[in-house]
mmCIF file of C-alpha atoms in Angstrom:
data_model
loop_
_atom_site.group_PDB
_atom_site.id
_atom_site.type_symbol
_atom_site.label_atom_id
_atom_site.label_comp_id
_atom_site.label_asym_id
_atom_site.label_seq_id
_atom_site.Cartn_x
_atom_site.Cartn_y
_atom_site.Cartn_z
ATOM 1 C CA MET A 1 69.498 248.951 -134.426
ATOM 2 C CA ALA A 2 68.645 246.380 -131.540
ATOM 3 C CA SER A 3 65.205 245.909 -130.208
ATOM 4 C CA GLU A 4 63.714 244.689 -126.873
ATOM 5 C CA GLY A 5 60.397 242.855 -128.468
ATOM 6 C CA ILE A 6 57.933 241.842 -130.910
ATOM 7 C CA ALA A 7 54.652 242.081 -131.025
ATOM 8 C CA ASN A 8 53.275 238.666 -130.695
ATOM 9 C CA ASP A 9 51.055 237.879 -134.101
ATOM 10 C CA HIS A 10 52.428 236.001 -137.002
ATOM 11 C CA SER A 11 53.770 238.352 -139.508
ATOM 12 C CA SER A 12 55.538 239.711 -136.584
ATOM 13 C CA VAL A 13 57.870 236.388 -136.478
ATOM 14 C CA TRP A 14 58.855 236.936 -140.255
ATOM 15 C CA ARG A 15 59.103 240.738 -139.907
ATOM 16 C CA PHE A 16 62.622 240.809 -140.869
ATOM 17 C CA HIS A 17 62.053 239.211 -144.003
ATOM 18 C CA ASP A 18 58.990 240.613 -144.945
ATOM 19 C CA GLN A 19 61.059 243.811 -145.606
ATOM 20 C CA THR A 20 64.243 241.908 -147.769
ATOM 21 C CA PRO A 21 64.023 240.711 -150.871
ATOM 22 C CA TRP A 22 64.051 236.611 -151.199
ATOM 23 C CA PRO A 23 67.206 235.626 -153.483
ATOM 24 C CA THR A 24 66.456 235.077 -157.387
ATOM 25 C CA GLY A 25 67.411 232.309 -159.508
ATOM 26 C CA SER A 26 69.085 229.039 -158.904
ATOM 27 C CA SER A 27 69.887 230.395 -155.165
ATOM 28 C CA SER A 28 66.578 229.719 -153.894
ATOM 29 C CA GLY A 29 66.996 225.966 -154.239
ATOM 30 C CA LEU A 30 70.275 225.686 -152.570
ATOM 31 C CA VAL A 31 69.748 223.392 -150.942
ATOM 32 C CA PRO A 32 67.038 220.064 -151.569
ATOM 33 C CA GLU A 33 64.167 219.247 -149.030
ATOM 34 C CA ALA A 34 66.142 215.601 -148.947
ATOM 35 C CA ASP A 35 69.152 215.470 -147.050
ATOM 36 C CA HIS A 36 72.109 215.791 -149.528
ATOM 37 C CA ASP A 37 75.200 214.295 -149.449
ATOM 38 C CA LEU A 38 77.584 215.867 -147.098
ATOM 39 C CA THR A 39 81.059 214.108 -147.237
ATOM 40 C CA GLU A 40 81.401 216.993 -150.303
ATOM 41 C CA SER A 41 84.806 218.807 -149.855
ATOM 42 C CA TYR A 42 83.148 221.675 -148.917
ATOM 43 C CA HIS A 43 80.730 222.721 -146.699
ATOM 44 C CA GLY A 44 81.194 225.660 -145.764
ATOM 45 C CA VAL A 45 82.875 224.569 -142.385
ATOM 46 C CA LYS A 46 86.553 225.876 -142.312
ATOM 47 C CA ASN A 47 89.430 222.781 -142.028
ATOM 48 C CA PHE A 48 86.747 220.289 -140.810
ATOM 49 C CA VAL A 49 86.633 217.111 -142.357
ATOM 50 C CA VAL A 50 84.129 215.100 -142.976
ATOM 51 C CA HIS A 51 85.140 211.117 -144.409
ATOM 52 C CA PRO A 52 83.437 208.757 -146.145
ATOM 53 C CA ASP A 53 81.832 206.803 -142.935
ATOM 54 C CA PHE A 54 81.093 209.660 -141.259
ATOM 55 C CA SER A 55 83.914 210.240 -138.540
ATOM 56 C CA VAL A 56 85.415 213.910 -138.438
ATOM 57 C CA THR A 57 88.499 215.427 -138.498
ATOM 58 C CA ARG A 58 88.484 218.705 -136.507
ATOM 59 C CA PRO A 59 90.197 221.998 -136.854
ATOM 60 C CA PRO A 60 93.139 222.426 -134.682
ATOM 61 C CA PHE A 61 91.457 224.827 -132.038
ATOM 62 C CA GLU A 62 94.462 226.505 -129.931
ATOM 63 C CA LEU A 63 93.668 224.981 -126.182
ATOM 64 C CA VAL A 64 94.146 227.502 -122.855
ATOM 65 C CA ALA A 65 95.172 225.557 -119.864
ATOM 66 C CA PRO A 66 93.919 226.560 -116.745
ATOM 67 C CA ASN A 67 94.702 229.255 -114.173
ATOM 68 C CA SER A 68 94.177 229.546 -110.410
ATOM 69 C CA GLU A 69 95.825 232.830 -110.446
ATOM 70 C CA PHE A 70 93.417 235.786 -111.037
ATOM 71 C CA VAL A 71 94.299 236.638 -115.172
ATOM 72 C CA ASN A 72 92.080 239.405 -117.083
ATOM 73 C CA GLY A 73 90.395 239.716 -113.495
ATOM 74 C CA VAL A 74 89.343 235.950 -113.676
ATOM 75 C CA ALA A 75 91.010 232.716 -112.598
ATOM 76 C CA CYS A 76 89.956 229.314 -113.739
ATOM 77 C CA LYS A 77 89.992 225.470 -112.853
ATOM 78 C CA ASP A 78 88.928 222.106 -114.772
ATOM 79 C CA VAL A 79 86.941 219.750 -112.521
ATOM 80 C CA THR A 80 86.226 216.164 -113.276
ATOM 81 C CA ILE A 81 82.635 215.020 -112.254
ATOM 82 C CA ASP A 82 82.249 211.416 -114.519
ATOM 83 C CA GLU A 83 85.762 209.627 -114.308
ATOM 84 C CA GLU A 84 84.217 206.978 -116.211
ATOM 85 C CA ILE A 85 83.362 209.210 -119.266
ATOM 86 C CA ASP A 86 85.640 212.039 -118.805
ATOM 87 C CA LEU A 87 83.292 214.637 -118.060
ATOM 88 C CA TRP A 88 84.710 217.598 -116.813
ATOM 89 C CA VAL A 89 83.902 221.128 -116.331
ATOM 90 C CA ARG A 90 86.189 224.799 -115.977
ATOM 91 C CA ILE A 91 85.219 226.791 -113.152
ATOM 92 C CA TYR A 92 85.593 230.471 -113.480
ATOM 93 C CA VAL A 93 85.756 232.623 -110.347
ATOM 94 C CA PRO A 94 85.454 236.572 -110.783
ATOM 95 C CA GLU A 95 88.965 238.419 -108.828
ATOM 96 C CA THR A 96 86.194 240.451 -107.013
ATOM 97 C CA VAL A 97 86.163 237.133 -104.401
ATOM 98 C CA LYS A 98 89.496 238.546 -103.291
ATOM 99 C CA SER A 99 87.860 241.704 -101.876
ATOM 100 C CA SER A 100 84.131 240.273 -100.777
ATOM 101 C CA ALA A 101 82.645 237.381 -98.704
ATOM 102 C CA LYS A 102 79.007 237.946 -100.527
ATOM 103 C CA LYS A 103 78.471 235.044 -102.349
ATOM 104 C CA LEU A 104 77.907 234.999 -106.625
ATOM 105 C CA PRO A 105 75.069 233.741 -109.192
ATOM 106 C CA VAL A 106 76.186 230.519 -110.924
ATOM 107 C CA ILE A 107 75.875 229.775 -115.006
ATOM 108 C CA LEU A 108 75.531 226.448 -116.079
ATOM 109 C CA PHE A 109 77.170 227.407 -119.347
ATOM 110 C CA PHE A 110 77.251 224.834 -122.796
ATOM 111 C CA HIS A 111 79.741 226.410 -125.765
ATOM 112 C CA GLY A 112 78.249 226.134 -129.325
ATOM 113 C CA GLY A 113 79.655 224.407 -132.427
ATOM 114 C CA GLY A 114 76.911 222.138 -134.058
ATOM 115 C CA PHE A 115 77.386 219.768 -130.837
ATOM 116 C CA VAL A 116 80.740 218.401 -133.034
ATOM 117 C CA CYS A 117 83.439 221.221 -132.382
ATOM 118 C CA LEU A 118 85.024 223.146 -129.460
ATOM 119 C CA SER A 119 85.898 222.377 -125.727
ATOM 120 C CA PRO A 120 85.857 224.717 -122.586
ATOM 121 C CA HIS A 121 89.336 225.016 -123.025
ATOM 122 C CA ALA A 122 89.484 225.751 -126.755
ATOM 123 C CA ARG A 123 90.676 229.367 -126.937
ATOM 124 C CA LEU A 124 87.612 230.777 -128.407
ATOM 125 C CA ILE A 125 85.014 229.436 -125.470
ATOM 126 C CA HIS A 126 87.514 229.664 -122.715
ATOM 127 C CA ASP A 127 87.969 233.751 -123.536
ATOM 128 C CA TYR A 128 84.141 233.974 -124.122
ATOM 129 C CA CYS A 129 83.129 232.841 -120.591
ATOM 130 C CA GLU A 130 85.893 235.039 -118.744
ATOM 131 C CA SER A 131 84.383 237.693 -120.447
ATOM 132 C CA VAL A 132 81.238 236.753 -119.255
ATOM 133 C CA CYS A 133 82.287 236.181 -115.690
ATOM 134 C CA ARG A 134 83.522 239.313 -115.748
ATOM 135 C CA SER A 135 80.891 240.781 -117.306
ATOM 136 C CA THR A 136 78.215 239.545 -115.366
ATOM 137 C CA ASP A 137 80.290 239.314 -111.791
ATOM 138 C CA SER A 138 79.208 235.485 -111.936
ATOM 139 C CA LEU A 139 81.082 232.121 -111.563
ATOM 140 C CA LEU A 140 80.534 230.029 -114.530
ATOM 141 C CA VAL A 141 80.961 226.232 -115.216
ATOM 142 C CA SER A 142 81.582 225.591 -118.594
ATOM 143 C CA VAL A 143 80.898 221.974 -119.758
ATOM 144 C CA ASN A 144 82.907 219.503 -121.818
ATOM 145 C CA TYR A 145 79.876 217.718 -123.117
ATOM 146 C CA ARG A 146 81.245 214.733 -125.487
ATOM 147 C CA LYS A 147 80.642 215.100 -129.071
ATOM 148 C CA ALA A 148 79.033 214.015 -132.336
ATOM 149 C CA PRO A 149 79.351 212.011 -134.366
ATOM 150 C CA ASP A 150 81.550 209.808 -131.642
ATOM 151 C CA TYR A 151 78.123 210.211 -129.281
ATOM 152 C CA ARG A 152 75.039 211.560 -130.795
ATOM 153 C CA ILE A 153 71.860 212.894 -129.086
ATOM 154 C CA PRO A 154 70.633 212.092 -126.063
ATOM 155 C CA THR A 155 74.556 211.897 -124.937
ATOM 156 C CA GLN A 156 75.182 215.700 -124.830
ATOM 157 C CA TYR A 157 71.501 215.922 -123.219
ATOM 158 C CA GLU A 158 72.860 213.156 -120.805
ATOM 159 C CA ASP A 159 75.974 215.339 -119.618
ATOM 160 C CA ALA A 160 74.243 218.633 -119.424
ATOM 161 C CA PHE A 161 72.099 216.584 -116.969
ATOM 162 C CA THR A 162 75.518 215.339 -115.337
ATOM 163 C CA ALA A 163 76.641 218.851 -115.148
ATOM 164 C CA LEU A 164 73.440 220.077 -113.277
ATOM 165 C CA ASN A 165 73.502 217.431 -110.816
ATOM 166 C CA PHE A 166 76.995 217.859 -110.096
ATOM 167 C CA LEU A 167 76.036 221.128 -109.058
ATOM 168 C CA ARG A 168 72.733 219.738 -107.034
ATOM 169 C CA SER A 169 75.088 217.857 -105.639
ATOM 170 C CA GLN A 170 77.663 220.873 -104.446
ATOM 171 C CA ALA A 171 75.054 222.979 -103.265
ATOM 172 C CA ARG A 172 73.275 219.971 -101.222
ATOM 173 C CA LEU A 173 77.278 220.320 -99.309
ATOM 174 C CA GLN A 174 77.299 223.682 -99.007
ATOM 175 C CA ARG A 175 74.033 223.451 -97.145
ATOM 176 C CA GLU A 176 75.419 220.822 -94.958
ATOM 177 C CA LEU A 177 78.591 222.442 -94.475
ATOM 178 C CA GLU A 178 76.987 225.373 -93.266
ATOM 179 C CA GLU A 179 74.627 223.392 -90.529
ATOM 180 C CA VAL A 180 77.251 221.461 -89.437
ATOM 181 C CA GLY A 181 79.989 224.428 -88.751
ATOM 182 C CA SER A 182 83.058 224.924 -91.117
ATOM 183 C CA SER A 183 85.398 224.042 -88.227
ATOM 184 C CA ALA A 184 83.550 221.259 -87.474
ATOM 185 C CA ALA A 185 84.026 219.545 -91.179
ATOM 186 C CA ASP A 186 87.463 220.389 -91.877
ATOM 187 C CA SER A 187 88.522 218.496 -88.562
ATOM 188 C CA ARG A 188 86.267 215.525 -90.028
ATOM 189 C CA PRO A 189 86.757 215.221 -93.618
ATOM 190 C CA GLU A 190 84.626 211.699 -93.814
ATOM 191 C CA ALA A 191 81.558 214.762 -93.399
ATOM 192 C CA LEU A 192 81.992 215.729 -97.227
ATOM 193 C CA GLN A 193 81.491 212.191 -98.684
ATOM 194 C CA LEU A 194 77.986 212.737 -98.298
ATOM 195 C CA ASN A 195 75.705 210.331 -100.076
ATOM 196 C CA LEU A 196 74.168 212.725 -101.982
ATOM 197 C CA GLY A 197 73.441 211.320 -105.728
ATOM 198 C CA GLY A 198 74.859 212.882 -109.048
ATOM 199 C CA ASP A 199 78.553 212.760 -109.562
ATOM 200 C CA ALA A 200 80.691 215.025 -106.968
ATOM 201 C CA LYS A 201 81.822 212.830 -104.135
ATOM 202 C CA SER A 202 83.348 215.947 -102.772
ATOM 203 C CA SER A 203 82.693 219.819 -102.106
ATOM 204 C CA GLU A 204 84.601 221.586 -104.515
ATOM 205 C CA PRO A 205 86.056 224.256 -102.421
ATOM 206 C CA TRP A 206 85.427 227.871 -105.035
ATOM 207 C CA LEU A 207 81.783 226.919 -105.457
ATOM 208 C CA ARG A 208 81.584 226.209 -101.392
ATOM 209 C CA SER A 209 82.985 229.595 -101.100
ATOM 210 C CA HIS A 210 81.467 231.785 -103.681
ATOM 211 C CA ALA A 211 78.685 229.867 -105.087
ATOM 212 C CA ASP A 212 74.905 231.053 -104.014
ATOM 213 C CA PHE A 213 72.768 228.413 -105.978
ATOM 214 C CA ASP A 214 69.615 230.815 -104.847
ATOM 215 C CA ARG A 215 71.036 232.001 -108.518
ATOM 216 C CA CYS A 216 72.078 229.709 -111.026
ATOM 217 C CA TYR A 217 71.461 230.023 -114.944
ATOM 218 C CA TYR A 218 71.467 228.341 -117.417
ATOM 219 C CA MET A 219 73.614 229.687 -120.466
ATOM 220 C CA GLY A 220 73.997 228.463 -124.031
ATOM 221 C CA ASP A 221 75.214 229.263 -127.270
ATOM 222 C CA SER A 222 73.587 227.949 -130.616
ATOM 223 C CA ALA A 223 74.342 223.933 -130.546
ATOM 224 C CA GLY A 224 74.732 225.059 -126.541
ATOM 225 C CA GLY A 225 71.110 227.430 -126.048
ATOM 226 C CA ASN A 226 69.724 223.927 -128.231
ATOM 227 C CA LEU A 227 71.498 222.283 -124.881
ATOM 228 C CA VAL A 228 69.790 224.705 -122.322
ATOM 229 C CA HIS A 229 66.152 224.244 -123.436
ATOM 230 C CA HIS A 230 66.093 220.658 -123.405
ATOM 231 C CA LEU A 231 68.037 220.837 -119.609
ATOM 232 C CA SER A 232 65.584 223.676 -118.453
ATOM 233 C CA VAL A 233 62.295 221.026 -119.736
ATOM 234 C CA ARG A 234 64.157 217.643 -118.206
ATOM 235 C CA ALA A 235 64.565 219.729 -115.064
ATOM 236 C CA LEU A 236 60.863 221.122 -114.623
ATOM 237 C CA SER A 237 60.730 217.172 -113.437
ATOM 238 C CA GLU A 238 63.172 216.891 -110.745
ATOM 239 C CA ASP A 239 63.641 218.500 -107.237
ATOM 240 C CA LEU A 240 66.510 220.314 -107.384
ATOM 241 C CA ARG A 241 66.784 221.686 -103.906
ATOM 242 C CA PRO A 242 68.621 223.962 -102.671
ATOM 243 C CA LEU A 243 69.548 224.773 -106.059
ATOM 244 C CA ARG A 244 67.358 227.310 -107.494
ATOM 245 C CA VAL A 245 67.275 228.177 -110.959
ATOM 246 C CA ARG A 246 66.119 231.826 -111.859
ATOM 247 C CA GLY A 247 66.460 231.988 -115.797
ATOM 248 C CA GLN A 248 67.732 230.858 -118.910
ATOM 249 C CA ILE A 249 69.772 232.436 -121.092
ATOM 250 C CA LEU A 250 69.852 231.144 -125.489
ATOM 251 C CA VAL A 251 72.179 233.232 -127.248
ATOM 252 C CA GLN A 252 70.787 232.282 -131.227
ATOM 253 C CA PRO A 253 69.634 229.022 -130.448
ATOM 254 C CA GLY A 254 69.992 226.262 -132.515
ATOM 255 C CA PHE A 255 66.846 224.555 -133.679
ATOM 256 C CA GLY A 256 65.491 223.351 -136.994
ATOM 257 C CA GLY A 257 62.976 220.986 -138.825
ATOM 258 C CA ALA A 258 62.392 220.055 -142.217
ATOM 259 C CA THR A 259 60.664 222.704 -144.220
ATOM 260 C CA ARG A 260 63.096 225.912 -144.582
ATOM 261 C CA THR A 261 62.554 229.033 -143.393
ATOM 262 C CA PRO A 262 62.749 232.594 -144.809
ATOM 263 C CA SER A 263 65.620 233.151 -143.341
ATOM 264 C CA GLU A 264 67.815 229.893 -144.449
ATOM 265 C CA LEU A 265 67.378 230.695 -147.546
ATOM 266 C CA TYR A 266 68.471 234.310 -147.641
ATOM 267 C CA TRP A 267 71.575 233.435 -145.306
ATOM 268 C CA ALA A 268 72.055 230.520 -147.124
ATOM 269 C CA PHE A 269 75.922 231.844 -147.988
ATOM 270 C CA GLU A 270 76.150 233.656 -144.588
ATOM 271 C CA SER A 271 80.039 233.162 -143.875
ATOM 272 C CA SER A 272 79.660 232.437 -139.919
ATOM 273 C CA LEU A 273 76.751 229.546 -140.211
ATOM 274 C CA SER A 274 75.883 228.476 -143.862
ATOM 275 C CA LEU A 275 72.938 226.519 -144.039
ATOM 276 C CA ARG A 276 75.166 223.951 -145.768
ATOM 277 C CA ALA A 277 77.469 223.471 -142.571
ATOM 278 C CA ILE A 278 73.479 223.518 -140.696
ATOM 279 C CA ASP A 279 72.651 220.502 -142.703
ATOM 280 C CA LEU A 280 75.920 218.927 -141.547
ATOM 281 C CA PHE A 281 76.017 219.653 -138.570
ATOM 282 C CA TRP A 282 72.405 217.779 -137.655
ATOM 283 C CA LYS A 283 73.344 214.619 -139.711
ATOM 284 C CA LEU A 284 76.082 214.689 -137.392
ATOM 285 C CA ALA A 285 74.363 215.131 -134.604
ATOM 286 C CA LEU A 286 70.791 213.088 -134.524
ATOM 287 C CA PRO A 287 70.478 209.678 -134.793
ATOM 288 C CA VAL A 288 71.590 208.107 -136.931
ATOM 289 C CA ASP A 289 68.604 208.296 -140.246
ATOM 290 C CA ALA A 290 67.052 210.978 -138.070
ATOM 291 C CA GLN A 291 66.076 214.138 -140.236
ATOM 292 C CA ARG A 292 65.352 217.472 -138.935
ATOM 293 C CA SER A 293 61.873 216.796 -137.592
ATOM 294 C CA HIS A 294 63.241 215.174 -134.841
ATOM 295 C CA PRO A 295 62.274 216.128 -131.240
ATOM 296 C CA ALA A 296 65.831 217.210 -130.296
ATOM 297 C CA CYS A 297 66.034 219.842 -133.286
ATOM 298 C CA HIS A 298 62.262 220.423 -133.573
ATOM 299 C CA VAL A 299 61.024 221.644 -130.243
ATOM 300 C CA PHE A 300 57.709 223.115 -131.414
ATOM 301 C CA PRO A 301 55.430 220.322 -131.194
ATOM 302 C CA LYS A 302 56.653 219.618 -127.369
ATOM 303 C CA LEU A 303 56.791 223.164 -126.872
ATOM 304 C CA GLU A 304 53.261 224.075 -128.427
ATOM 305 C CA GLU A 305 52.207 220.908 -125.885
ATOM 306 C CA MET A 306 53.538 223.123 -122.948
ATOM 307 C CA VAL A 307 51.695 226.247 -123.792
ATOM 308 C CA GLU A 308 48.401 223.969 -123.739
ATOM 309 C CA LEU A 309 49.212 222.589 -120.169
ATOM 310 C CA LYS A 310 50.317 226.103 -119.202
ATOM 311 C CA VAL A 311 53.731 224.821 -117.941
ATOM 312 C CA ALA A 312 56.583 227.496 -117.602
ATOM 313 C CA LEU A 313 60.094 227.419 -118.071
ATOM 314 C CA PRO A 314 62.342 229.750 -115.985
ATOM 315 C CA ASP A 315 62.948 233.379 -116.899
ATOM 316 C CA THR A 316 64.197 233.175 -120.414
ATOM 317 C CA LEU A 317 66.448 235.428 -122.094
ATOM 318 C CA LEU A 318 65.952 235.023 -125.668
ATOM 319 C CA VAL A 319 68.820 236.683 -127.916
ATOM 320 C CA ILE A 320 68.637 236.751 -131.975
ATOM 321 C CA GLY A 321 70.322 238.084 -134.921
ATOM 322 C CA GLY A 322 69.329 239.475 -137.635
ATOM 323 C CA ARG A 323 72.007 238.141 -139.785
ATOM 324 C CA ASP A 324 71.534 234.852 -139.027
ATOM 325 C CA PRO A 325 70.235 231.849 -140.947
ATOM 326 C CA LEU A 326 68.698 230.739 -137.538
ATOM 327 C CA GLN A 327 66.887 233.606 -136.686
ATOM 328 C CA ASP A 328 63.214 233.005 -137.855
ATOM 329 C CA TRP A 329 63.511 229.647 -135.736
ATOM 330 C CA GLU A 330 64.129 231.360 -132.677
ATOM 331 C CA LYS A 331 61.744 233.685 -133.471
ATOM 332 C CA LEU A 332 59.385 230.765 -133.623
ATOM 333 C CA TYR A 333 60.378 230.285 -129.867
ATOM 334 C CA TYR A 334 59.540 233.283 -129.024
ATOM 335 C CA ASP A 335 56.450 233.641 -130.526
ATOM 336 C CA THR A 336 55.775 230.225 -128.490
ATOM 337 C CA GLN A 337 56.768 231.449 -125.692
ATOM 338 C CA GLN A 338 54.891 234.803 -125.485
ATOM 339 C CA ARG A 339 52.064 232.655 -125.329
ATOM 340 C CA SER A 340 52.950 230.340 -122.563
ATOM 341 C CA CYS A 341 53.084 230.715 -118.878
ATOM 342 C CA THR A 342 56.789 231.944 -119.754
ATOM 343 C CA ASN A 343 58.200 235.024 -118.999
ATOM 344 C CA ILE A 344 60.742 235.639 -121.904
ATOM 345 C CA ARG A 345 62.709 238.803 -123.092
ATOM 346 C CA LEU A 346 64.103 239.018 -126.413
ATOM 347 C CA LEU A 347 67.021 240.674 -127.827
ATOM 348 C CA MET A 348 67.122 241.496 -131.362
ATOM 349 C CA TYR A 349 70.417 242.630 -132.761
ATOM 350 C CA ASP A 350 69.395 243.097 -136.520
ATOM 351 C CA ASP A 351 73.004 243.680 -138.288
ATOM 352 C CA ALA A 352 74.470 240.370 -136.053
ATOM 353 C CA ILE A 353 76.338 237.768 -137.434
ATOM 354 C CA HIS A 354 75.867 234.220 -135.704
ATOM 355 C CA GLY A 355 78.285 233.535 -133.102
ATOM 356 C CA PHE A 356 78.745 237.837 -133.125
ATOM 357 C CA ASN A 357 79.299 237.529 -129.025
ATOM 358 C CA MET A 358 82.235 235.603 -129.299
ATOM 359 C CA ASN A 359 83.923 238.158 -131.065
ATOM 360 C CA PRO A 360 85.256 241.003 -128.450
ATOM 361 C CA SER A 361 85.374 243.722 -130.915
ATOM 362 C CA ASN A 362 81.700 243.001 -132.275
ATOM 363 C CA LEU A 363 79.496 246.524 -132.479
ATOM 364 C CA TRP A 364 76.842 243.828 -130.255
ATOM 365 C CA THR A 365 79.317 242.477 -128.067
ATOM 366 C CA ALA A 366 79.566 245.384 -124.904
ATOM 367 C CA PRO A 367 75.920 245.750 -125.346
ATOM 368 C CA PHE A 368 75.178 242.240 -125.076
ATOM 369 C CA LEU A 369 77.349 241.728 -122.021
ATOM 370 C CA LEU A 370 75.682 244.433 -120.355
ATOM 371 C CA GLU A 371 72.027 242.721 -121.111
ATOM 372 C CA LEU A 372 73.562 239.718 -119.544
ATOM 373 C CA GLY A 373 74.969 241.601 -116.697
ATOM 374 C CA ARG A 374 71.517 243.096 -116.068
ATOM 375 C CA PHE A 375 69.492 240.195 -116.218
ATOM 376 C CA ILE A 376 71.643 238.217 -114.084
ATOM 377 C CA GLY A 377 71.373 241.044 -111.395
ATOM 378 C CA SER A 378 68.450 241.134 -111.454
ATOM 379 C CA SER A 379 67.561 238.121 -109.449
ATOM 380 C CA GLU A 380 69.420 239.277 -106.309
ATOM 381 C CA ALA A 381 66.661 241.993 -105.946
ATOM 382 C CA VAL A 382 64.354 238.958 -105.737
ATOM 383 C CA SER A 383 66.486 236.780 -103.825
ATOM 384 C CA THR A 384 66.710 239.406 -101.106
ATOM 385 C CA ALA A 385 63.419 240.132 -100.949
ATOM 386 C CA SER A 386 62.010 236.381 -100.923
ATOM 387 C CA ALA A 387 64.899 235.527 -98.055
#
């Protein structure tokens, strides 16, 4: 069953587990509080090898080349936004742009994978981004942020901000072009070489033609949801104009802490994301010797400060699955934001596993995409009213 809200009291935050029996016997002590040796041969991630020096061999994911022709109703291409660090994005455009001149919302997307796996051109991520692009009738910019353990946090947060700067530069270029006129800009290519900051040196044609930078969203799944939260917090102190962020979508975001929650213990052996895998990812992604109390993982002290200071993040859509070990941290995020100035909406899918939305045949995927489209579509009325 799906629900869209939780009463604002502490008992409701843990309500799923108040009704669920705790594990018995030794399973309740499955994972000790102290970090354990994650170089064991089994850690719950198939074909993912952690070597004694904590370097890794990743699973051989199927990769998909970009296709500028419309396949399955979506075209895509790869654009390098920082050559020095080989940071690139995959831009998706729905086929509706062929029949309409109306500019579309922009989703800045960060995939999951524990900060260590996957990429925009991995089949799993590519197909999902196509689905989101098509379902929401939006442009989607999927970021190939650098991966741990080769690059540890905060590298991923810096890459996320670089991607946001890219969109900000594109928004400024688009506005400049509109002011000088497209014909003048086409006859004077140097008009596109503006000193606007960020990493973009020229206008990207798809974004220039089809992006409504007044309706931008951050979106992330799992580790990507963690990235979105930290990007939102950092962006509060930035002048993003003329880009305007209307909301953030956190799908089963990866938060945590030093203590174990009931959901982490009860779903410790969940095949979609085991507790051992969660520990592994944090061990590889956090700064060396950092614990799960690190603010990258445990966001709640900072969040409480923001509540006290009445600081609001963008309108938020939070998605939680009832079979996700991370759900208690996600519910705590919701409960805390309920006491803040942030407008937050919860989608709770009681029987959903972690990453359910990546499977198009999952029972909850279609309803989720429908709600996602509604959340993003709601900005059109707001944008029109404020114009």
